[in-house]
Coordinates of C-alpha atoms in Angstrom, one line a residue:
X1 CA -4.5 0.5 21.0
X2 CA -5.6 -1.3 23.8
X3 CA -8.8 -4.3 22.8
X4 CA -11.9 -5.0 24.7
X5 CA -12.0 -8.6 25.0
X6 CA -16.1 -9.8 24.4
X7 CA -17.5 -12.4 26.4
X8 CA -20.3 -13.0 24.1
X9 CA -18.7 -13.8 21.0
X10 CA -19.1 -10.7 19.3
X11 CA -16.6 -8.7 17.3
X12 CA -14.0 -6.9 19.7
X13 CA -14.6 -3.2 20.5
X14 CA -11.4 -1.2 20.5
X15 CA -10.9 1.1 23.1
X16 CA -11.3 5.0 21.9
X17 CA -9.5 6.1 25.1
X18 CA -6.5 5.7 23.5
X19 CA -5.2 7.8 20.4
X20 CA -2.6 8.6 20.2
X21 CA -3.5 11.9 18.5
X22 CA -3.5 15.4 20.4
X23 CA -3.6 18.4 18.6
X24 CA -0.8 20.9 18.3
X25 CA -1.3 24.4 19.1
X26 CA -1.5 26.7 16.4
X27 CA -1.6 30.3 15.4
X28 CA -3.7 30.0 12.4
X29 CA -5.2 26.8 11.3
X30 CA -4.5 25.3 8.0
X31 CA -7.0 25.3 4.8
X32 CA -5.4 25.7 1.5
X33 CA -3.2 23.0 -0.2
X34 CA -0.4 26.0 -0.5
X35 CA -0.6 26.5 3.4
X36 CA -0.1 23.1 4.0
X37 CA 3.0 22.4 1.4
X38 CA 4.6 25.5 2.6
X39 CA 3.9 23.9 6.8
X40 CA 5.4 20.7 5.9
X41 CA 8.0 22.2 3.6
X42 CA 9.5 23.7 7.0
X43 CA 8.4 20.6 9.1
X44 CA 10.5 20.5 12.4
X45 CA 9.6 17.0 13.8
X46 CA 11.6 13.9 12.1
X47 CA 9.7 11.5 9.9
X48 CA 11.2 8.0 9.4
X49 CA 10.2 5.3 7.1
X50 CA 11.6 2.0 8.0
X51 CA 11.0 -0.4 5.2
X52 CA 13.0 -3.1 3.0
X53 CA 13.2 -0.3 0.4
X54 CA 12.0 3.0 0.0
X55 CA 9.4 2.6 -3.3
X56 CA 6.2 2.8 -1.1
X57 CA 7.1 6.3 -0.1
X58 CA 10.0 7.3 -2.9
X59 CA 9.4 11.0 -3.8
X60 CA 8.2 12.0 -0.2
X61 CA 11.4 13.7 1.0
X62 CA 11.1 16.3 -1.8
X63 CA 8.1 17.7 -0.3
X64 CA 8.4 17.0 3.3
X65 CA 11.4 18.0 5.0
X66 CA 13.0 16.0 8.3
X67 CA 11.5 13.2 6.5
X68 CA 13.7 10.0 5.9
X69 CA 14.3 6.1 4.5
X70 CA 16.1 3.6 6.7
X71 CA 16.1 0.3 4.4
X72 CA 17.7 -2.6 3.4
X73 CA 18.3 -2.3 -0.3
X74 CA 20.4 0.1 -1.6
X75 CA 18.7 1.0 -4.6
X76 CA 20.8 4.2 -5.8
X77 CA 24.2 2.8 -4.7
X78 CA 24.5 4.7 -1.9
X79 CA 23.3 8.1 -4.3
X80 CA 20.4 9.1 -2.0
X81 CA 21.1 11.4 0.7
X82 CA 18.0 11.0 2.3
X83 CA 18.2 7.2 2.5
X84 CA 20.4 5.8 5.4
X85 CA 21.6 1.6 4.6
X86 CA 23.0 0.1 7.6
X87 CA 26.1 -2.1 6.3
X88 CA 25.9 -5.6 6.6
X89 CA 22.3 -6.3 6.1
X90 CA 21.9 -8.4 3.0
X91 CA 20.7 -11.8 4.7
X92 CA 17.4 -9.2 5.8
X93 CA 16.6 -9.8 2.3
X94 CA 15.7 -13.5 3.2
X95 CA 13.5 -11.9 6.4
X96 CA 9.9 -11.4 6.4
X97 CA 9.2 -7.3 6.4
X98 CA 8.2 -7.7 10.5
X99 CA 11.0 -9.5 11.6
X100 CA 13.5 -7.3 9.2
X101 CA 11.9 -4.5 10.8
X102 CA 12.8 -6.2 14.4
X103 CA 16.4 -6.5 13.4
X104 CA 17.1 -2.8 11.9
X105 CA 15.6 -1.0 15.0
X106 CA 18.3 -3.2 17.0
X107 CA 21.5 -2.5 14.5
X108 CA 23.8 -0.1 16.6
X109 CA 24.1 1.9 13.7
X110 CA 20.3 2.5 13.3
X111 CA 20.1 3.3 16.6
X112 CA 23.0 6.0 16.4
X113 CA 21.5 7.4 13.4
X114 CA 17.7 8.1 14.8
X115 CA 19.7 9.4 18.1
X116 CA 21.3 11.5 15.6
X117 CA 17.8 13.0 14.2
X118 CA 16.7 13.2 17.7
X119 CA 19.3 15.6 18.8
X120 CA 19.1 17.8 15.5
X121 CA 15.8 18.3 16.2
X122 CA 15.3 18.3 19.4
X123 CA 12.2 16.1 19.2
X124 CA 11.5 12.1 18.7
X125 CA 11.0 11.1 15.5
X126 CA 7.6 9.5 14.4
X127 CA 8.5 6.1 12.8
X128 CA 6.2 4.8 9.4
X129 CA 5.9 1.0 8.1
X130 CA 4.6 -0.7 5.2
X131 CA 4.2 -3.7 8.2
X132 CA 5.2 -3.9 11.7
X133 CA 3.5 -6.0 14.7
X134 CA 3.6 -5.9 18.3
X135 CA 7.1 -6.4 18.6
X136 CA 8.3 -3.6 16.7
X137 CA 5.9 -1.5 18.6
X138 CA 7.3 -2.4 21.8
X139 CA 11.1 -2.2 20.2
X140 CA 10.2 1.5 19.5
X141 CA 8.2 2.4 22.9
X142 CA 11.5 1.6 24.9
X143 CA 13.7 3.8 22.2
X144 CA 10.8 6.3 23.1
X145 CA 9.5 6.3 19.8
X146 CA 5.7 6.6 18.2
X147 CA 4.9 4.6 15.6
X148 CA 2.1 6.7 13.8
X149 CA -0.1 4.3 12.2
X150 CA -2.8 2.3 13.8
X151 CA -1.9 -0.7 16.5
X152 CA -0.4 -3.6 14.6
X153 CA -2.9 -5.5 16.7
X154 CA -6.1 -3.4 15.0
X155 CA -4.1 -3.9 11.8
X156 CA -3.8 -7.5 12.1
X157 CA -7.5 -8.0 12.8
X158 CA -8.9 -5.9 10.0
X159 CA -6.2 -7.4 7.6
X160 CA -8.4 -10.4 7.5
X161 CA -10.1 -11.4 4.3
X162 CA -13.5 -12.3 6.5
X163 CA -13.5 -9.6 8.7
X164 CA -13.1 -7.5 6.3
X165 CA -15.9 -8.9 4.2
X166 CA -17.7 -9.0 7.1
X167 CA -17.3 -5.3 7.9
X168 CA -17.7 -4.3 4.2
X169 CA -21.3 -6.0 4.6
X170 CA -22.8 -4.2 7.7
X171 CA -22.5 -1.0 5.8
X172 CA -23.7 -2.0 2.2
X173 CA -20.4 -2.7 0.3
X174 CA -20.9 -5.9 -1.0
X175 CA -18.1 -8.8 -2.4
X176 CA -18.3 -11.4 -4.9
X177 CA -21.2 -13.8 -4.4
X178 CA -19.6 -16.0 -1.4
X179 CA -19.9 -18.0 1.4
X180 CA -17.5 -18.3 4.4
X181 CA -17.0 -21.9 5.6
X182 CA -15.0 -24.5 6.9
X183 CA -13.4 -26.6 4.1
X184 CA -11.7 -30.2 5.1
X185 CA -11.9 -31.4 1.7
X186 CA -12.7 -30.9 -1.7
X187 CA -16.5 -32.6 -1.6
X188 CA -16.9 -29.7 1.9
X189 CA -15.5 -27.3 -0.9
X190 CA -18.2 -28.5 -3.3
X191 CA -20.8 -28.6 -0.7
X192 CA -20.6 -25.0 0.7
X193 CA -20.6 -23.5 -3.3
X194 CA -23.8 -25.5 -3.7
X195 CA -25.7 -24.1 -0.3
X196 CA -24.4 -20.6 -1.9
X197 CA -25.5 -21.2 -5.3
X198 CA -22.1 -20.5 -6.6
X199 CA -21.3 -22.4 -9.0
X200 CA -18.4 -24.8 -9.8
X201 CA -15.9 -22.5 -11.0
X202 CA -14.7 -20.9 -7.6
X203 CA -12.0 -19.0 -6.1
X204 CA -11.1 -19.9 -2.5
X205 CA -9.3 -16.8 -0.3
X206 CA -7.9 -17.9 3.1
X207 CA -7.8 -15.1 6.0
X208 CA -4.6 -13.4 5.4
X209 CA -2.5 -13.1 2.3
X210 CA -0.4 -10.8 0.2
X211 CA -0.8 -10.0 -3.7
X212 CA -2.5 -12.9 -4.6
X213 CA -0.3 -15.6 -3.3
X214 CA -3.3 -17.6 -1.1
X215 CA -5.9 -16.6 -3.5
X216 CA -7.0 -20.0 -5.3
X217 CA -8.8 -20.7 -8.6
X218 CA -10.2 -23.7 -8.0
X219 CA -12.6 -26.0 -10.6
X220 CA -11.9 -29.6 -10.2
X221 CA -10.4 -31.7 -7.3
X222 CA -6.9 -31.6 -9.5
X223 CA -6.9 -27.7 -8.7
X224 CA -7.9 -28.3 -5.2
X225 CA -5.1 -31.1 -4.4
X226 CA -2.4 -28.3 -4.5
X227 CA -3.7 -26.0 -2.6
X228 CA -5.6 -28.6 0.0
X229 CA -3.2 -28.4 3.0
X230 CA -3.2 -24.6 3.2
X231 CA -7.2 -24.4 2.6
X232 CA -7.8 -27.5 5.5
X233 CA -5.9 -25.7 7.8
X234 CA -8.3 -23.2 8.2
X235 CA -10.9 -22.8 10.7
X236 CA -12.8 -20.5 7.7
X237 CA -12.1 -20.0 4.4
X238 CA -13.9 -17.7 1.8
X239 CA -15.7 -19.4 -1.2
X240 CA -16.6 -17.0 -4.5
X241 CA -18.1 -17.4 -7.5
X242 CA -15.5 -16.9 -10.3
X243 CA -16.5 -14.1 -12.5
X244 CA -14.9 -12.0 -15.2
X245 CA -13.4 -9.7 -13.3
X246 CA -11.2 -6.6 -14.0
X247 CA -9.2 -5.6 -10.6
X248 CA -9.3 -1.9 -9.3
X249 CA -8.1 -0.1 -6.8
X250 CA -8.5 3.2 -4.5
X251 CA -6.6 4.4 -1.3
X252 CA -8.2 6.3 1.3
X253 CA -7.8 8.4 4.4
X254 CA -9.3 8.4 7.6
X255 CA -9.4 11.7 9.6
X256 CA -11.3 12.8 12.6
X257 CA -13.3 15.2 10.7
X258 CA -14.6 13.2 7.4
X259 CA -12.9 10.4 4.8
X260 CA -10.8 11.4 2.1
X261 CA -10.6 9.5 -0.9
X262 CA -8.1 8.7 -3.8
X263 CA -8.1 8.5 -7.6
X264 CA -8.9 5.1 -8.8
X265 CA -6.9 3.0 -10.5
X266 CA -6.8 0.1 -12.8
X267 CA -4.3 -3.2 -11.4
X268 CA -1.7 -5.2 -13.1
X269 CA -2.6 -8.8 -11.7
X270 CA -1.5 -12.1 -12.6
X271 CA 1.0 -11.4 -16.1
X272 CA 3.0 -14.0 -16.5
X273 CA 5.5 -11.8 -17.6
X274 CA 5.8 -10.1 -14.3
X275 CA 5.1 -12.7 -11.7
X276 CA 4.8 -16.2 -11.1
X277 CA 1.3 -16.2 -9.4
X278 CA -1.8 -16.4 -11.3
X279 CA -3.8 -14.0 -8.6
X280 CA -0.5 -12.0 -8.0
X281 CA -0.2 -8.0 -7.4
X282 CA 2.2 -6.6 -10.0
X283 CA 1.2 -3.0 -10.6
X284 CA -1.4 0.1 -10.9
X285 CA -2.0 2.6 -13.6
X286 CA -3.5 5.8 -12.9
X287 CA -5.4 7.9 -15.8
X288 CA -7.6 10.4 -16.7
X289 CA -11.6 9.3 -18.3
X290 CA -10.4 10.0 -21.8
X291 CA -7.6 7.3 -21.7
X292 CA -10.1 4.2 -21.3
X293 CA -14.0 4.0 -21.3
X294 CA -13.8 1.7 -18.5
X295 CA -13.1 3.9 -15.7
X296 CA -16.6 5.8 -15.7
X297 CA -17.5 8.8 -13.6
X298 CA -20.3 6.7 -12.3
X299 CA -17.6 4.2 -11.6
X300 CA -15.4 6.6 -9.9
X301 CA -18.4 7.6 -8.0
X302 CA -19.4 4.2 -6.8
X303 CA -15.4 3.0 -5.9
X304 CA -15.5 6.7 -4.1
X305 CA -18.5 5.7 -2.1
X306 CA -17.5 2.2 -1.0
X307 CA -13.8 3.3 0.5
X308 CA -15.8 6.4 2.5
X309 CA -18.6 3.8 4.0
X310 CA -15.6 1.7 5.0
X311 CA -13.4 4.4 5.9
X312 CA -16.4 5.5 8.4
X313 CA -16.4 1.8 10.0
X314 CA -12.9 1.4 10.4
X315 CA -13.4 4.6 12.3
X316 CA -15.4 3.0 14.8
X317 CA -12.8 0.6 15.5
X318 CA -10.4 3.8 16.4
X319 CA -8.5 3.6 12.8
X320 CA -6.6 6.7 11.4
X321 CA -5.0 7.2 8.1
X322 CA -4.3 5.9 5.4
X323 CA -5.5 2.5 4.1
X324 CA -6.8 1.0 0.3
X325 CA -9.7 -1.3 -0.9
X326 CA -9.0 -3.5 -3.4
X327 CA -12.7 -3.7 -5.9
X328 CA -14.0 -6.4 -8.6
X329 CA -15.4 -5.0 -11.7
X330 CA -18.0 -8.0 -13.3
X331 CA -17.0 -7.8 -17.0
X332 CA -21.0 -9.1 -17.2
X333 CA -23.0 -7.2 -15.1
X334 CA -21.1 -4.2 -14.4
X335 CA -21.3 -4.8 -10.7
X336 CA -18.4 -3.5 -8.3
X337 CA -17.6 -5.6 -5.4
X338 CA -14.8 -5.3 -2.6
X339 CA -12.2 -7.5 -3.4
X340 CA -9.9 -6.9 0.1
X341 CA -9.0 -4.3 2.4
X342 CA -5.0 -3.0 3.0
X343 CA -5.1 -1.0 6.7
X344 CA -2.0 0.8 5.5
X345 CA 0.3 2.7 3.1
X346 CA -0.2 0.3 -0.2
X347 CA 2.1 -0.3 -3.2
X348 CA -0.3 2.0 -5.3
X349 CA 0.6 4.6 -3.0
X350 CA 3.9 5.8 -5.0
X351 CA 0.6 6.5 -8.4
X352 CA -1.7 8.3 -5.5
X353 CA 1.0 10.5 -4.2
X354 CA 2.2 10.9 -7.9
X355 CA -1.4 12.1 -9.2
X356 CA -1.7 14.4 -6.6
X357 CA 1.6 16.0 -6.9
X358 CA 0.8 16.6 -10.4
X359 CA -2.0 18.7 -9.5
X360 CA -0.7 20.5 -6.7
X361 CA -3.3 18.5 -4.5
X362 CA -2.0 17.3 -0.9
X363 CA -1.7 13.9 -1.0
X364 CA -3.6 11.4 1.0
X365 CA -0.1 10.7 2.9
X366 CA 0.2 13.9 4.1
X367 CA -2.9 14.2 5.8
X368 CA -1.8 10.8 7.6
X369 CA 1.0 12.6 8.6
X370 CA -0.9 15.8 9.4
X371 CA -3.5 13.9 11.4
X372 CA -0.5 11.7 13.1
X373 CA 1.3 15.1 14.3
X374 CA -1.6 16.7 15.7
X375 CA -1.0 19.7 13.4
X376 CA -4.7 21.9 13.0
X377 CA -5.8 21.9 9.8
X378 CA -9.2 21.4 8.0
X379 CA -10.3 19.9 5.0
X380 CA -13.6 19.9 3.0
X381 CA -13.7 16.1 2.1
X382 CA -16.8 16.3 -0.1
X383 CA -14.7 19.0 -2.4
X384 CA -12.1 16.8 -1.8
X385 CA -13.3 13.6 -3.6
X386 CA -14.9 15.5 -6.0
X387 CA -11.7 16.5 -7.4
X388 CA -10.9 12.7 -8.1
X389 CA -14.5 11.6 -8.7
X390 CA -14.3 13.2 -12.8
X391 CA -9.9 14.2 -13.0
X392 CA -10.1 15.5 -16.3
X393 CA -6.9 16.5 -15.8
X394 CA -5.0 13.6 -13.4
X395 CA -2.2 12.6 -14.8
X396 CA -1.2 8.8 -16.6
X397 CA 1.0 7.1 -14.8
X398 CA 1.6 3.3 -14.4
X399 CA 4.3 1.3 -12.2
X400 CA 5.3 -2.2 -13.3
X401 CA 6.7 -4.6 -11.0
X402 CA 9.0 -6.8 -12.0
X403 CA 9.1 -10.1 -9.6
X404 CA 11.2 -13.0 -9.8
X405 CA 9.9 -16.0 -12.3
X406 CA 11.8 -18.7 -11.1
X407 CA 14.8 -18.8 -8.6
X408 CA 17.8 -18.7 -9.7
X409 CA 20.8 -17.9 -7.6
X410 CA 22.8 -15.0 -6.4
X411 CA 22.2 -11.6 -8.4
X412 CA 25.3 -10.4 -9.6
X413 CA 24.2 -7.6 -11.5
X414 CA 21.1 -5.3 -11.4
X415 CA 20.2 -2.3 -13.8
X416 CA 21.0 1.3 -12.7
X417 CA 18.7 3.3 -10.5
X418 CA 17.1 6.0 -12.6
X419 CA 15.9 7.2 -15.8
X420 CA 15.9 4.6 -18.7
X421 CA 15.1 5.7 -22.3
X422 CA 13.5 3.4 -24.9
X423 CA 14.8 4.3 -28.2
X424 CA 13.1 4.5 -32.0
X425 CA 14.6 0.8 -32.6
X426 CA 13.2 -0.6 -29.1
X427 CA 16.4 -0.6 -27.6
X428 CA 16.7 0.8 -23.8
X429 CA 19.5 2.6 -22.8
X430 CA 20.1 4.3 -19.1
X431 CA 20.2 8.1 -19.4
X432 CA 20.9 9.6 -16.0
X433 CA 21.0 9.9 -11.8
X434 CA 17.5 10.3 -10.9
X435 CA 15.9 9.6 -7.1
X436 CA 12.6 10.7 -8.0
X437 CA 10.0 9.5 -10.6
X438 CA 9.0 13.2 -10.9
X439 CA 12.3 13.6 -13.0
X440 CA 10.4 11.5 -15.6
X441 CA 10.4 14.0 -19.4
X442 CA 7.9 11.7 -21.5
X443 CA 6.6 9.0 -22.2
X444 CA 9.8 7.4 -23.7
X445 CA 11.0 7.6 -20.3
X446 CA 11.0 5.6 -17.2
X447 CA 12.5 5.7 -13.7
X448 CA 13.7 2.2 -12.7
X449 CA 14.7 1.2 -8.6
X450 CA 16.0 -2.2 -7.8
X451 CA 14.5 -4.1 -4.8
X452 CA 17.2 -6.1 -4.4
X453 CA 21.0 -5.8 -3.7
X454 CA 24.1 -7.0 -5.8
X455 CA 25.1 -10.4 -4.0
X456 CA 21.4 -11.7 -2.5
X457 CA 19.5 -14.7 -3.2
X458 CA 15.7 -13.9 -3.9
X459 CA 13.4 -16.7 -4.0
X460 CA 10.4 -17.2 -6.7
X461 CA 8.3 -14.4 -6.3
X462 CA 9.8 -11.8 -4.6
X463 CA 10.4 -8.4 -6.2
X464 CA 13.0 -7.2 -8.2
X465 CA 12.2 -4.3 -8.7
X466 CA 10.2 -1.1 -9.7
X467 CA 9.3 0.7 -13.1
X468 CA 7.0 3.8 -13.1
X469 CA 6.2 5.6 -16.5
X470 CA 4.3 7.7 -18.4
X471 CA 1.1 6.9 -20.1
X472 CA -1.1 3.0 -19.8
X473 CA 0.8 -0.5 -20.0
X474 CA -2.8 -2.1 -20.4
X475 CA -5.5 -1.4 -22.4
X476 CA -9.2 -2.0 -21.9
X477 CA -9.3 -5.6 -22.6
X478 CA -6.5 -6.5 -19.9

């Protein structure tokens, strides 16, 4: 995705001349969910997900066939057929998910393996990331490979906190009472809440930032003296009021022909039990209206409504796929605001591929994938979101992550891959071989994959690994 440089000072234009998307010739077009699992159950063209593990997608493979995992974690002990480890990867772990991603599309034995998938086929294989940037684009153009997901350069800009915010604005979604300023101390801090009428109590966001980890609650100059060099080094940070607020989320897809939307769910942020940062990412649940009170179909509704008007923006700027909104629900007023946006497959998008499985409903992924192939299909989004806007019937589900409290050392032992029982006493006990949470019976069960290998070092912070199970972890006062 090629972007138009502005002389002027305005936001950049991205240039539509170049999608990547043509579509394939068809027969017959396709319209019903069954016509579409039986197309992709028979799916000629290879699907690779390159990633550190294979959670964000787990499950995929069952449906979708040519589709697999190259990673770095061997989370079944080598149990997965569908998952290809490259031996001798374990200092990745230490690696950022870019510049892992660099080094497996160089490993000789990566390379051999896609050449294998090429020559099965008889076709390149499209290549998937949770993140990538320029350099593994241009790793993968010279193997004559397509990533399909939008530029890491369109990702990268609408990955900011204020562009996003900014964005979210010009088409009515609002955030948290803010301002966005430049902060080179804690009385500019002070200052910039005052001019915005926000209050003293404030949480401070820089740019760019995963699960929580530059979010900042800040209400004295003690609180901001941690936090001070990051926050200074900004040219423009964003300022909010602190309110009560309960984190949601929704995922989202882009097509040509109309936005496609999600179920929403409730977020596990901040336990202390699961990871070490107060504003840190560590889960989802997914549930149906009768499980909570909070979750209204008004709600729903108004979550719906806010990922479409984005959804339609993001279009502008030549996006396509899948991405996810993050939303703040004030305990107080009942207002929903944006709370970030994720231009990508998301870690709730194990639950949204889950609920839709459940219900026989094609998944938001596969229309990514549709889209991405060029395939001919057609979707009624309105009936669509409708089916998620009041899902009497969706499915609970909820996936715990577990994240590393302190550091440590070396892991030298990590629990099984698969389904785990909790017993009448509370005692847990493995059960059996599972590589899909589908295999899940009740809600004594849960399906368990490490993020980690036997022998690595994980610092505070990173994850450990993944739980998904039946039925809420929270309830309505989380």
């Amino acid at each position: 995705m090629e972007i138009l440089q502005s002389s002027n000072g305005q936001e950049p234009r991205w240039s539509a001349i170049s999608s990547p998307i043509t579509r394939r010739p068809r027969t017959e077009c396709l319209h019903t969910a069954e016509q579409i699992y039986s197309y992709l159950a028979k799916n000629d063209r290879p699907i690779i997900f390159i990633n550190l593990s294979a959670f964000n997608l787990i499950g995929v493979d069952e449906w979708l066939k040519n589709f697999k995992f190259i990673a770095t974690v061997d989370s079944f002990n080598g149990r997965h057929r569908n998952i290809f480890i490259p031996p001798q990867i374990t200092s990745y772990f230490q690696l950022g998910f870019e510049e892992a991603n660099h080094r497996l599309l160089q490993e000789p034995e990566v390379i051999t393996y896609i050449k294998s998938r090429c020559h099965e086929a008889n076709t390149t294989p499209k290549l998937l990331f949770l993140f990538f940037d320029t350099q593994v684009e241009k790793i993968s153009s010279r193997m004559g490979l397509q990533v399909a997901m939008p530029s890491a350069q369109l990702r990268d800009y609408l990955d900011s906190k204020l562009v996003t915010t900014r964005l979210a604005n010009e088409v009515g979604v609002g955030s948290v009472p803010h301002v966005i300023a430049k902060v080179g101390s804690y009385a500019d801090l002070v200052e910039a809440a005052l001019a915005g009428s926000l209050g003293s109590d404030l949480v401070v966001q820089l740019s760019h930032g995963d699960s929580g980890h530059t979010t900042y609650f800040i209400s004295s100059v003690e609180e901001f003296e941690p936090f001070a060099d990051s926050i200074i080094a900004q040219s423009e940070v964003k300022i909010m009021k602190r309110i009560r607020g309960r984190q949601l989320t929704i995922e989202a897809c882009v097509l040509q022909t109309g936005i496609l939307t999600g179920p929403l769910m409730t977020e596990l942020v901040g336990f202390k039990e699961l990871t070490p940062y107060g504003g840190g990412w560590c889960g989802n649940e997914v549930f149906p209206p009768e499980a909570s009170s909070l979750l209204t179909q008004e709600l729903r509704l108004k979550a719906q409504q806010m990922a479409v008007r984005i959804g339609e923006r993001l279009r502008t700027h030549g996006f396509s796929g899948c991405f996810g909104i993050d939303l703040l629900l004030d305990q107080d007023s009942g207002a929903i605001y944006l709370g970030e946006l994720n231009p990508r497959i998301t870690g709730a998008t194990p639950l949204t591929n889950m609920a839709a499985w459940s219900l026989g409903v094609v998944p938001l992924l596969f229309y990514h994938i549709l889209e991405w192939q060029g395939t001919d299909f057609q979707v009624d989004a309105e009936q669509y979101n409708a089916r998620w806007a009041q899902p009497d019937d969706c499915p609970h589900h909820s996936q715990p992550l577990i994240d590393v409290l302190d550091h440590h050392g070396k892991a030298h032992q990590i629990p099984t891959a698969g389904i785990w029982r909790l017993g009448e006493d509370a005692s847990i006990a493995y059960q059996r071989h599972e590589t899909t949470p589908r295999a899940i019976e009740d809600e004594s069960e849960a399906f368990f994959m490490s993020t980690i290998n036997v022998g690595q070092c994980p610092q505070k912070g990173a994850s450990l690994g993944r739980l998904i199970l039946r039925g809420r972890v929270m309830n309505d006062g989380f």
